[in-house]
Amino acid sequence: MSVTTQPAAACAAPRKKPASVRFREHMRRNRLAYILLLPAILVIAIVVIYPFFYAFNLAFTNTNMYNINSPDKTPQYNAGANFTEIFSDPQFYVILGRTVLWTVINVVCHVSLGMGLAILLNRNLKIRALYRTLLVLPWAIPQVIVAMMWRNEFNTQYGSVNLILQSIGLPAVSWLTNPFWAFVAVCIVNIWLGIPFMMIIILGGLQSISPEYYEAAQLDGATAWQQFRRITIPFLKPVLTPAIVLGTVWTFNNLNIIYLITQGGPNNGTQILVTYVYRAAFDYYRYGYSAAFSVIIFLILLVFCLFYIRATRGAGEVT
Amino acid sequence: MAGFFSRARGDSPFKRILIHLLLIFACLVAIYPVLRVLTVSLRPGGSVFSMDLSMIPADATLENYTQILFQSDFWNWLKNSLIVSLSTALVSLILAAPAGYAFSRFKFVGKQPGLVFLLVTQLFPATMLLLPLYIMLIKLSLINTFLGLVFCYMSISLPFSIWILKGYFDTIPIDLEEAAWIDGSTPMGAFFRVILPLSTPALSITALFSFMTAWSEYIIARIVLQNQGLFTWPLGTVTLQGAYYTNWGPFSAAALLISIPVVVLFMATSRYLVSGLTLGAVKG
């Protein structure tokens, strides 16, 4: 009984409330939100939500190019056979391991080199703006062009990388035909590409730290390392956490660089999960298998993000 | 090491020189590959494969540029890219602005899960949505159409735009709408006449980022567009180079011509993306 009377009493009150409160209540009650959302939700339902569930459905079928539109053969549910095939294939674990290695190498280099450059830039330099502009260049160039231009530079005979190596007396490296060196090459390109993003993010974070903290620390005799450890890192954490999550997801899912430079070759030596599944889907037309593979990649990233955000609490919360 | 991490001066001359040397080295690494593209683009057709490391080749010529500008499908690629990117940016903006406003100002059923879902879309590997979309496009006969490609791009740009614009609308105090409300405006009117005009900078930058995402996209376009006449410039430029035969000269010229406007635009706007679009528009 008391539960029903309380809202009635609350309803009588608004007459005396100021305009701002009435406004808020109106906003809360009316249907405008749904009207504003409707067009976007319809499109998202078609281009994101439906394909999302369709991918899960597809993952449990044997769909491929030959049975998808054929009148006599229709795709069948195959009781998780795609997942069994993926998890029992030793190559999956090799590629998963390489993807983790690729992600760790890239993100560690992006953050450490980006932070190094940001620290160097975070001071009064006369031509700071010029340095900053030049250093951001790799991020500004379209990735397709970055990949193609580096592929040329890694050419064994005519590429500038080998020409420079030879001019300082080192032997030429067969970059794109040896699996190991091809992996080194794509890592170099992606590190080169990803430093500016981290540098800019970290520079923004550094500029928000008041110099007084450092002055106080110096008065207390703190060493440079102690200042870095106790002042810089804690203050950077709110910008670093989301940047590292984003950087990890982008690197893990980065298809452009590897696909355009090596296509995952030679001999699958630079294949990471996304390049492998892209080729399985669009070069080998294994739709059900690729959908299952995509779902696995998605779940790996989801688990990573949940753990990372829980472990570093404080930033990156969705509210 | 006094003041190493702060912006205070007080670096010794030796340290200042060291810092400049490190920065100059980093800048060289950042721009060297780009300068190489310039060098290769200036080489005459016969000496594209050259072991020369000098910046401006002795026999520099603009023939690669004239070949690109007058003999290839370059202008057609640009036109196609422009159609696709402008459509993507416009449609995303028209849909995302009201939705971002709703997420910012209202409490409605499914708001929290909706926001989380928008973020989760960032975790999808490219094939996760691309494969279902591709099959949908085949069934709807939209393969090899710009409409189909814009369709695919919406799946990336729309969640991103809603998220960014929601963040921007959050920074506008609700007092502005209250004032409009007191003046007799409807909530819809307040959105169109007060909030949207105030948000012009954020709206244009959001549109610009959708535009640039579509403009430089290769992986999806390669799947959706198979007809050479419909190629956007990333597809065209890659065919220019050829899969195995490396036609470096014309490719380099095309790459530079396309990159320059993109790079300039990006340089002018990147700080807005990074700062999460916190433009102090309300004060203005």
XYZ file of C-alpha atoms in Angstrom:
603
model
C 0.000 0.000 0.000
C 2.631 2.478 1.024
C 4.441 1.721 -2.210
C 1.524 2.940 -4.290
C 0.862 6.101 -2.327
C 4.389 7.434 -2.514
C 4.490 8.074 -6.278
C 1.097 9.788 -6.014
C 2.507 12.200 -3.469
C 5.529 12.778 -5.687
C 3.276 13.552 -8.631
C 1.572 16.395 -6.796
C 4.834 18.133 -6.088
C 6.050 19.208 -9.583
C 3.711 22.237 -9.725
C 5.952 24.079 -7.316
C 9.237 22.823 -8.722
C 11.414 25.289 -10.667
C 11.561 25.146 -14.457
C 14.852 23.293 -14.525
C 13.488 20.386 -12.480
C 10.318 20.244 -14.560
C 12.499 20.274 -17.648
C 14.556 17.362 -16.473
C 11.476 15.374 -15.549
C 9.921 16.072 -18.880
C 13.063 15.002 -20.670
C 13.054 11.808 -18.674
C 9.464 11.021 -19.355
C 8.915 11.937 -22.965
C 9.480 9.849 -25.956
C 11.857 12.203 -27.734
C 14.804 9.961 -26.895
C 13.296 7.097 -28.829
C 12.423 9.312 -31.792
C 15.989 10.625 -31.947
C 17.435 7.140 -31.620
C 15.134 5.352 -34.037
C 16.913 6.085 -37.361
C 20.354 5.218 -35.974
C 19.061 2.066 -34.280
C 17.401 0.874 -37.470
C 20.640 1.249 -39.427
C 22.765 -0.259 -36.656
C 20.346 -3.176 -36.490
C 20.918 -3.805 -40.197
C 24.656 -3.190 -40.471
C 25.914 -4.272 -37.031
C 23.478 -6.232 -34.877
C 22.030 -8.522 -37.531
C 25.475 -9.343 -39.037
C 26.802 -9.893 -35.503
C 24.236 -12.620 -34.774
C 24.443 -13.884 -38.323
C 28.180 -14.462 -37.779
C 27.445 -16.564 -34.690
C 24.869 -18.557 -36.627
C 27.191 -18.967 -39.599
C 29.906 -20.237 -37.273
C 27.886 -23.394 -36.622
C 27.297 -24.229 -40.297
C 29.371 -25.674 -43.111
C 28.594 -22.715 -45.406
C 31.044 -22.075 -48.236
C 30.978 -20.466 -51.649
C 29.729 -23.634 -53.346
C 26.686 -24.378 -51.215
C 25.557 -20.880 -50.264
C 23.538 -20.115 -53.394
C 23.289 -23.560 -54.889
C 19.823 -25.017 -55.533
C 20.704 -28.646 -54.783
C 23.112 -28.188 -51.868
C 22.200 -26.137 -48.825
C 24.425 -25.190 -45.894
C 23.899 -27.467 -42.895
C 24.464 -27.010 -39.189
C 27.493 -29.074 -38.337
C 27.380 -29.285 -34.538
C 30.438 -27.157 -33.820
C 32.664 -28.965 -36.308
C 34.284 -25.640 -37.271
C 35.375 -25.028 -33.701
C 36.645 -28.582 -33.327
C 38.617 -28.201 -36.535
C 40.165 -24.910 -35.412
C 41.077 -26.065 -31.930
C 42.526 -29.373 -33.109
C 44.673 -27.694 -35.768
C 48.243 -27.165 -34.476
C 48.583 -24.255 -36.879
C 45.936 -22.343 -34.920
C 48.172 -22.304 -31.848
C 51.208 -21.271 -33.885
C 49.264 -18.373 -35.377
C 47.740 -17.450 -32.016
C 51.213 -17.398 -30.480
C 52.519 -15.250 -33.330
C 49.576 -12.867 -32.957
C 50.279 -12.444 -29.246
C 53.977 -11.925 -29.988
C 53.134 -9.411 -32.736
C 50.795 -7.520 -30.397
C 53.195 -7.483 -27.453
C 56.204 -6.390 -29.544
C 54.235 -3.626 -31.203
C 52.431 -2.266 -28.160
C 55.568 -2.337 -25.989
C 57.550 -0.480 -28.656
C 54.718 1.982 -29.331
C 54.360 2.860 -25.656
C 58.055 2.975 -24.738
C 59.268 4.828 -27.840
C 56.170 7.047 -27.841
C 56.811 7.906 -24.210
C 60.483 8.574 -24.862
C 59.682 11.005 -27.651
C 56.871 12.626 -25.658
C 59.242 13.233 -22.730
C 61.828 14.759 -25.091
C 59.178 16.963 -26.674
C 57.640 18.083 -23.374
C 59.916 21.067 -22.795
C 60.550 24.511 -24.203
C 62.110 23.900 -27.585
C 62.083 26.599 -30.231
C 61.129 24.247 -33.062
C 58.917 21.928 -31.034
C 55.957 22.343 -33.411
C 58.144 21.336 -36.351
C 59.406 18.198 -34.577
C 55.870 17.297 -33.586
C 54.553 17.710 -37.125
C 57.319 15.611 -38.662
C 56.980 12.910 -36.020
C 53.202 12.606 -36.568
C 53.688 12.026 -40.305
C 53.639 8.189 -40.211
C 50.191 8.285 -38.610
C 48.841 10.789 -41.127
C 49.634 8.813 -44.273
C 46.930 6.363 -45.411
C 47.884 2.836 -44.298
C 47.581 1.402 -47.803
C 50.294 3.767 -48.975
C 52.441 3.106 -45.895
C 52.298 -0.635 -46.542
C 53.044 -0.391 -50.264
C 55.872 2.081 -49.809
C 57.565 -0.052 -47.143
C 57.134 -3.148 -49.263
C 59.227 -1.398 -51.895
C 61.818 -0.312 -49.337
C 62.200 -3.936 -48.202
C 62.920 -5.130 -51.734
C 66.090 -7.212 -51.480
C 67.906 -5.637 -54.411
C 66.562 -2.122 -54.870
C 64.982 -1.284 -51.518
C 66.627 1.446 -49.478
C 66.734 -0.685 -46.308
C 69.202 -3.103 -47.835
C 71.067 -0.348 -49.686
C 71.624 1.429 -46.365
C 72.652 -1.806 -44.634
C 75.169 -2.496 -47.385
C 76.528 1.042 -47.349
C 77.484 0.599 -43.684
C 79.072 -2.757 -44.411
C 76.308 -5.123 -43.308
C 75.042 -7.975 -45.507
C 71.780 -7.586 -47.428
C 68.804 -9.344 -45.859
C 66.194 -11.208 -47.906
C 63.402 -9.415 -46.066
C 60.250 -10.651 -47.675
C 61.279 -14.142 -48.751
C 62.536 -15.401 -45.393
C 59.703 -16.011 -42.856
C 61.695 -14.732 -39.890
C 62.889 -11.541 -41.574
C 59.461 -10.980 -43.104
C 58.015 -10.989 -39.593
C 60.710 -8.557 -38.455
C 59.901 -6.365 -41.454
C 56.158 -6.156 -40.777
C 56.893 -5.453 -37.099
C 59.219 -2.598 -38.089
C 56.547 -1.101 -40.338
C 53.834 -1.349 -37.714
C 56.060 0.065 -34.967
C 57.005 2.969 -37.234
C 53.323 3.490 -37.929
C 52.012 3.319 -34.374
C 54.468 5.455 -32.396
C 52.869 8.849 -33.232
C 49.488 7.895 -31.764
C 51.020 6.941 -28.406
C 53.378 9.900 -28.502
C 50.537 12.391 -28.937
C 48.373 10.744 -26.262
C 51.249 10.651 -23.770
C 52.358 14.199 -24.611
C 48.829 15.379 -23.790
C 49.017 13.520 -20.486
C 52.464 14.949 -19.630
C 51.318 18.492 -20.304
C 48.551 18.140 -17.753
C 51.038 17.310 -14.961
C 51.899 20.419 -12.970
C 55.684 21.095 -12.873
C 55.312 21.795 -9.144
C 55.242 18.081 -8.392
C 58.647 17.652 -9.981
C 60.016 20.732 -8.254
C 58.841 19.406 -4.897
C 60.331 15.994 -5.656
C 63.660 17.565 -6.613
C 63.740 19.535 -3.360
C 63.330 16.211 -1.583
C 66.240 14.820 -3.573
C 64.310 12.383 -5.745
C 66.279 10.927 -8.656
C 65.031 11.177 -12.243
C 63.964 7.540 -12.162
C 62.067 8.026 -8.911
C 60.299 11.058 -10.378
C 59.360 9.047 -13.440
C 58.184 6.103 -11.381
C 56.298 8.035 -8.683
C 54.979 11.090 -10.531
C 54.935 10.576 -14.286
C 53.547 7.037 -14.434
C 50.722 7.505 -11.881
C 49.601 10.739 -13.541
C 49.727 9.167 -16.995
C 47.686 6.146 -15.963
C 44.249 7.616 -16.810
C 45.346 8.326 -20.406
C 47.606 5.293 -20.772
C 45.050 2.645 -19.791
C 42.509 3.372 -22.551
C 45.331 4.076 -25.027
C 46.935 0.696 -24.344
C 43.604 -1.136 -24.589
C 42.869 0.597 -27.901
C 46.409 0.062 -29.171
C 46.292 -3.624 -28.293
C 42.932 -4.155 -29.985
C 44.025 -2.255 -33.095
C 47.302 -4.142 -33.351
C 45.685 -7.524 -32.697
C 43.152 -6.781 -35.445
C 45.491 -4.976 -37.849
C 44.889 -6.484 -41.235
C 46.218 -3.765 -43.547
C 49.939 -3.913 -42.931
C 50.545 -7.655 -43.001
C 48.005 -8.343 -45.720
C 49.433 -5.710 -48.049
C 53.111 -6.389 -47.402
C 53.338 -10.180 -47.215
C 49.755 -11.511 -47.458
C 50.719 -13.644 -44.455
C 53.554 -15.292 -46.363
C 56.177 -16.476 -47.060
C 55.040 -19.943 -46.076
C 52.478 -18.508 -43.617
C 55.398 -17.094 -41.648
C 53.788 -13.713 -40.980
C 50.218 -14.922 -40.661
C 48.336 -13.523 -37.674
C 44.772 -14.483 -36.751
C 43.018 -11.716 -38.700
C 45.047 -12.142 -41.881
C 44.535 -15.903 -41.718
C 40.775 -15.616 -41.317
C 40.512 -12.931 -44.009
C 42.237 -15.218 -46.483
C 40.150 -18.214 -45.385
C 36.992 -16.199 -45.996
C 37.794 -14.346 -49.200
C 40.554 -16.331 -50.877
C 39.369 -19.834 -49.916
C 35.644 -19.069 -49.523
C 35.209 -21.046 -46.273
C 32.441 -18.932 -44.775
C 31.296 -21.096 -41.846
C 34.875 -21.829 -40.780
C 35.856 -18.143 -41.038
C 32.834 -17.043 -39.023
C 33.806 -19.484 -36.261
C 37.362 -18.171 -36.410
C 36.140 -14.552 -36.180
C 34.010 -15.389 -33.158
C 37.050 -16.911 -31.454
C 39.161 -13.803 -32.149
C 36.383 -11.595 -30.821
C 36.053 -13.647 -27.624
C 39.833 -13.571 -27.050
C 39.797 -9.774 -27.267
C 36.712 -9.480 -25.087
C 38.303 -11.572 -22.343
C 41.533 -9.564 -22.622
C 39.707 -6.247 -22.275
C 37.639 -7.368 -19.299
C 40.744 -8.571 -17.491
C 42.834 -5.560 -18.380
C 40.190 -3.060 -17.338
C 39.550 -4.933 -14.091
C 43.283 -5.132 -13.368
C 43.912 -1.426 -13.934
C 40.637 -0.090 -12.462
C 40.269 3.643 -12.416
C 40.333 4.562 -16.065
C 38.439 3.185 -19.023
C 35.230 2.632 -17.098
C 32.108 2.803 -19.163
C 29.794 5.312 -17.558
C 68.735 15.518 -14.105
C 66.857 18.496 -12.713
C 63.634 19.148 -14.565
C 63.994 16.260 -16.955
C 60.296 15.512 -16.938
C 58.957 18.994 -16.479
C 58.743 21.766 -18.990
C 60.884 24.001 -16.840
C 64.112 24.991 -18.545
C 67.356 24.433 -16.787
C 68.725 21.782 -19.122
C 72.444 22.079 -19.543
C 73.663 23.015 -23.073
C 75.088 19.520 -23.508
C 71.741 17.958 -22.667
C 69.907 20.339 -24.985
C 72.146 19.281 -27.868
C 71.599 15.627 -27.025
C 67.818 16.106 -26.969
C 67.896 17.854 -30.351
C 70.073 15.115 -31.831
C 67.679 12.411 -30.621
C 64.670 14.294 -31.967
C 66.338 14.978 -35.309
C 67.189 11.303 -35.631
C 63.574 10.337 -34.835
C 62.276 12.852 -37.391
C 64.608 11.416 -40.037
C 63.319 7.902 -39.365
C 59.749 9.213 -39.556
C 60.120 11.037 -42.864
C 62.802 9.052 -44.680
C 60.458 6.489 -46.286
C 58.250 9.336 -47.485
C 61.210 11.142 -49.019
C 62.123 7.904 -50.775
C 58.680 7.816 -52.368
C 59.340 11.333 -53.646
C 62.702 10.234 -55.054
C 61.274 7.199 -56.815
C 58.401 9.240 -58.214
C 60.895 11.599 -59.882
C 62.864 8.851 -61.611
C 62.419 8.388 -65.351
C 60.727 5.175 -66.466
C 63.955 3.398 -67.418
C 65.764 3.818 -64.107
C 63.006 2.998 -61.633
C 65.087 0.090 -60.425
C 68.127 1.956 -59.318
C 70.555 1.443 -56.475
C 70.938 5.178 -56.133
C 70.346 6.532 -52.611
C 70.438 10.263 -53.434
C 67.311 12.259 -52.644
C 66.744 14.003 -55.976
C 67.882 11.757 -58.847
C 70.241 13.382 -61.336
C 67.840 12.718 -64.197
C 64.742 13.886 -62.312
C 61.602 14.117 -64.423
C 57.885 14.597 -63.893
C 56.897 11.944 -66.430
C 55.421 9.664 -63.747
C 53.146 12.488 -62.672
C 52.000 13.287 -66.171
C 51.401 9.598 -66.781
C 49.222 9.365 -63.667
C 47.349 12.573 -64.297
C 46.663 12.073 -67.990
C 46.870 8.376 -68.780
C 45.467 6.353 -65.918
C 42.104 6.060 -64.246
C 43.381 8.321 -61.495
C 40.576 10.877 -61.743
C 37.942 8.167 -61.900
C 39.334 6.587 -58.723
C 39.260 9.935 -56.955
C 35.679 10.548 -58.082
C 34.620 7.085 -56.838
C 36.381 7.590 -53.506
C 34.770 10.988 -53.148
C 31.263 9.616 -53.753
C 31.715 6.778 -51.263
C 33.439 8.836 -48.559
C 31.071 11.807 -48.749
C 28.027 9.534 -48.552
C 29.485 7.646 -45.591
C 30.327 10.841 -43.724
C 26.978 12.535 -44.388
C 24.755 9.571 -43.577
C 26.734 8.777 -40.419
C 26.444 12.338 -39.237
C 22.713 12.652 -39.913
C 22.045 9.433 -38.001
C 24.641 9.838 -35.265
C 23.916 13.408 -34.134
C 20.361 12.747 -32.826
C 21.392 9.366 -31.413
C 24.424 10.851 -29.652
C 22.174 13.554 -28.201
C 19.709 10.941 -26.931
C 22.562 8.999 -25.301
C 23.879 12.179 -23.715
C 20.665 13.697 -22.336
C 18.062 11.004 -21.771
C 17.596 7.998 -19.584
C 15.951 5.290 -21.615
C 15.613 1.556 -21.537
C 18.826 -0.082 -22.714
C 21.015 3.023 -22.534
C 23.902 1.433 -20.587
C 23.959 -1.830 -22.608
C 23.717 0.271 -25.770
C 26.772 2.317 -24.851
C 28.719 -0.798 -23.940
C 27.715 -2.407 -27.220
C 28.989 0.615 -29.175
C 32.368 0.110 -27.494
C 32.330 -3.647 -28.007
C 31.966 -3.144 -31.783
C 35.548 -1.839 -31.639
C 36.690 -5.352 -30.705
C 35.289 -7.058 -33.796
C 37.940 -8.413 -36.133
C 37.295 -7.065 -39.654
C 35.853 -10.360 -40.884
C 33.342 -10.620 -38.029
C 30.921 -8.178 -39.690
C 32.442 -8.123 -43.156
C 31.675 -11.752 -43.922
C 27.953 -11.579 -42.966
C 27.675 -8.190 -44.695
C 29.291 -9.631 -47.813
C 26.794 -12.511 -47.895
C 23.940 -10.050 -47.290
C 25.187 -7.851 -50.142
C 25.306 -10.840 -52.494
C 21.743 -11.793 -51.590
C 20.560 -8.203 -52.042
C 22.536 -7.834 -55.323
C 24.461 -4.922 -53.834
C 27.910 -6.334 -54.583
C 29.798 -4.033 -56.931
C 27.754 -0.995 -55.948
C 28.739 2.097 -54.000
C 25.582 1.651 -51.924
C 26.845 -1.743 -50.763
C 30.239 -0.304 -49.846
C 28.710 2.630 -47.940
C 26.553 0.058 -46.171
C 29.682 -1.738 -44.932
C 31.405 1.506 -43.942
C 28.384 2.520 -41.863
C 29.054 -0.453 -39.600
C 32.354 1.186 -38.627
C 31.617 4.901 -38.763
C 28.172 4.971 -37.163
C 29.035 3.453 -33.740
C 32.213 5.550 -33.657
C 30.386 8.796 -34.523
C 27.628 8.212 -31.959
C 30.214 7.597 -29.261
C 32.260 10.691 -30.108
C 29.226 12.987 -30.398
C 27.736 11.660 -27.155
C 30.998 12.610 -25.458
C 30.813 16.070 -26.977
C 27.173 16.703 -26.034
C 28.040 15.694 -22.464
C 30.313 18.737 -22.260
C 27.493 21.171 -23.127
C 25.732 22.286 -19.920
C 22.050 21.437 -19.740
C 21.383 25.100 -18.774
C 21.311 25.994 -22.451
C 18.342 23.746 -23.117
C 16.688 24.908 -19.909
C 16.903 28.469 -21.151
C 15.351 27.471 -24.476
C 12.687 25.538 -22.593
C 11.778 28.590 -20.510
C 11.575 30.628 -23.707
C 8.898 28.213 -24.870
C 10.944 25.929 -27.106
C 10.092 22.242 -27.377
C 12.855 19.753 -26.512
C 13.141 18.896 -30.203
C 13.389 22.606 -31.005
C 16.072 23.054 -28.354
C 18.104 20.284 -29.962
C 17.843 21.714 -33.464
C 18.102 25.420 -32.689
C 20.427 25.485 -29.688
C 22.526 22.349 -29.477
C 23.216 21.596 -33.128
C 24.426 25.103 -34.043
C 26.693 25.088 -30.992
C 28.150 21.763 -32.040
C 29.219 22.726 -35.546
C 32.945 22.182 -34.848
C 32.371 18.751 -33.301
C 29.949 17.768 -36.050
C 32.331 18.757 -38.810
C 35.242 16.942 -37.213
C 33.184 13.789 -36.662
C 32.131 13.901 -40.306
C 35.729 14.468 -41.331
C 36.903 11.378 -39.470
C 34.175 9.228 -41.015
C 35.233 10.658 -44.356
C 38.901 9.866 -43.824
C 38.169 6.330 -42.612
C 36.235 5.596 -45.792
C 38.685 7.525 -47.966
C 41.697 5.358 -47.083
C 39.948 2.007 -46.705
C 41.240 -0.944 -48.728
C 40.371 -4.273 -47.090
C 36.572 -3.928 -47.375
C 36.551 -2.132 -50.711
C 38.603 -4.964 -52.224
C 35.820 -7.429 -51.336
C 32.816 -5.323 -52.316
C 34.048 -3.691 -55.530
C 35.308 -6.056 -58.212
C 34.510 -3.964 -61.261
C 37.592 -1.929 -62.229
C 35.487 1.074 -63.230
C 34.184 1.368 -59.665
C 37.585 1.178 -57.973
C 38.290 3.686 -55.223
C 41.818 5.102 -55.140
C 43.287 2.552 -52.651
C 42.200 -0.279 -54.961
C 43.428 1.573 -58.021
C 46.782 2.475 -56.528
C 47.422 -1.110 -55.465
C 46.629 -2.424 -58.967
C 48.918 0.265 -60.322
C 51.765 -1.316 -58.437
C 50.741 -4.811 -59.493
C 50.832 -7.866 -57.274
C 54.345 -9.018 -58.175
C 55.709 -6.716 -60.832
C 56.552 -3.539 -59.001
C 55.656 -0.546 -61.071
C 57.238 1.842 -58.577
C 57.348 5.130 -60.471
C 53.679 5.767 -61.274
C 52.648 4.209 -57.953
C 54.887 6.599 -56.029
C 53.605 9.605 -57.938
C 49.996 8.590 -57.286
C 50.743 7.856 -53.625
C 52.199 11.315 -53.096
C 49.426 13.125 -54.951
C 46.809 11.363 -52.833
C 48.639 11.626 -49.526
C 49.311 15.344 -49.529
C 45.709 16.555 -48.984
C 45.012 13.709 -46.533
C 48.118 14.472 -44.506
C 47.353 18.194 -44.392
C 43.776 17.547 -43.258
C 44.943 15.047 -40.692
C 47.596 17.344 -39.252
C 45.036 20.101 -38.913
C 42.519 17.948 -37.059
C 44.349 15.138 -35.252
C 44.490 16.975 -31.944
C 40.683 17.057 -31.822
C 40.468 13.297 -32.168
C 43.040 12.850 -29.438
C 41.509 15.294 -26.982
C 38.203 13.448 -27.318
C 36.635 16.460 -28.965
C 36.620 18.621 -25.869
C 36.161 21.894 -27.699
C 35.031 24.660 -25.363
C 32.176 25.665 -27.613
C 29.780 26.713 -24.869
C 31.882 29.680 -23.889
C 32.041 30.988 -27.441
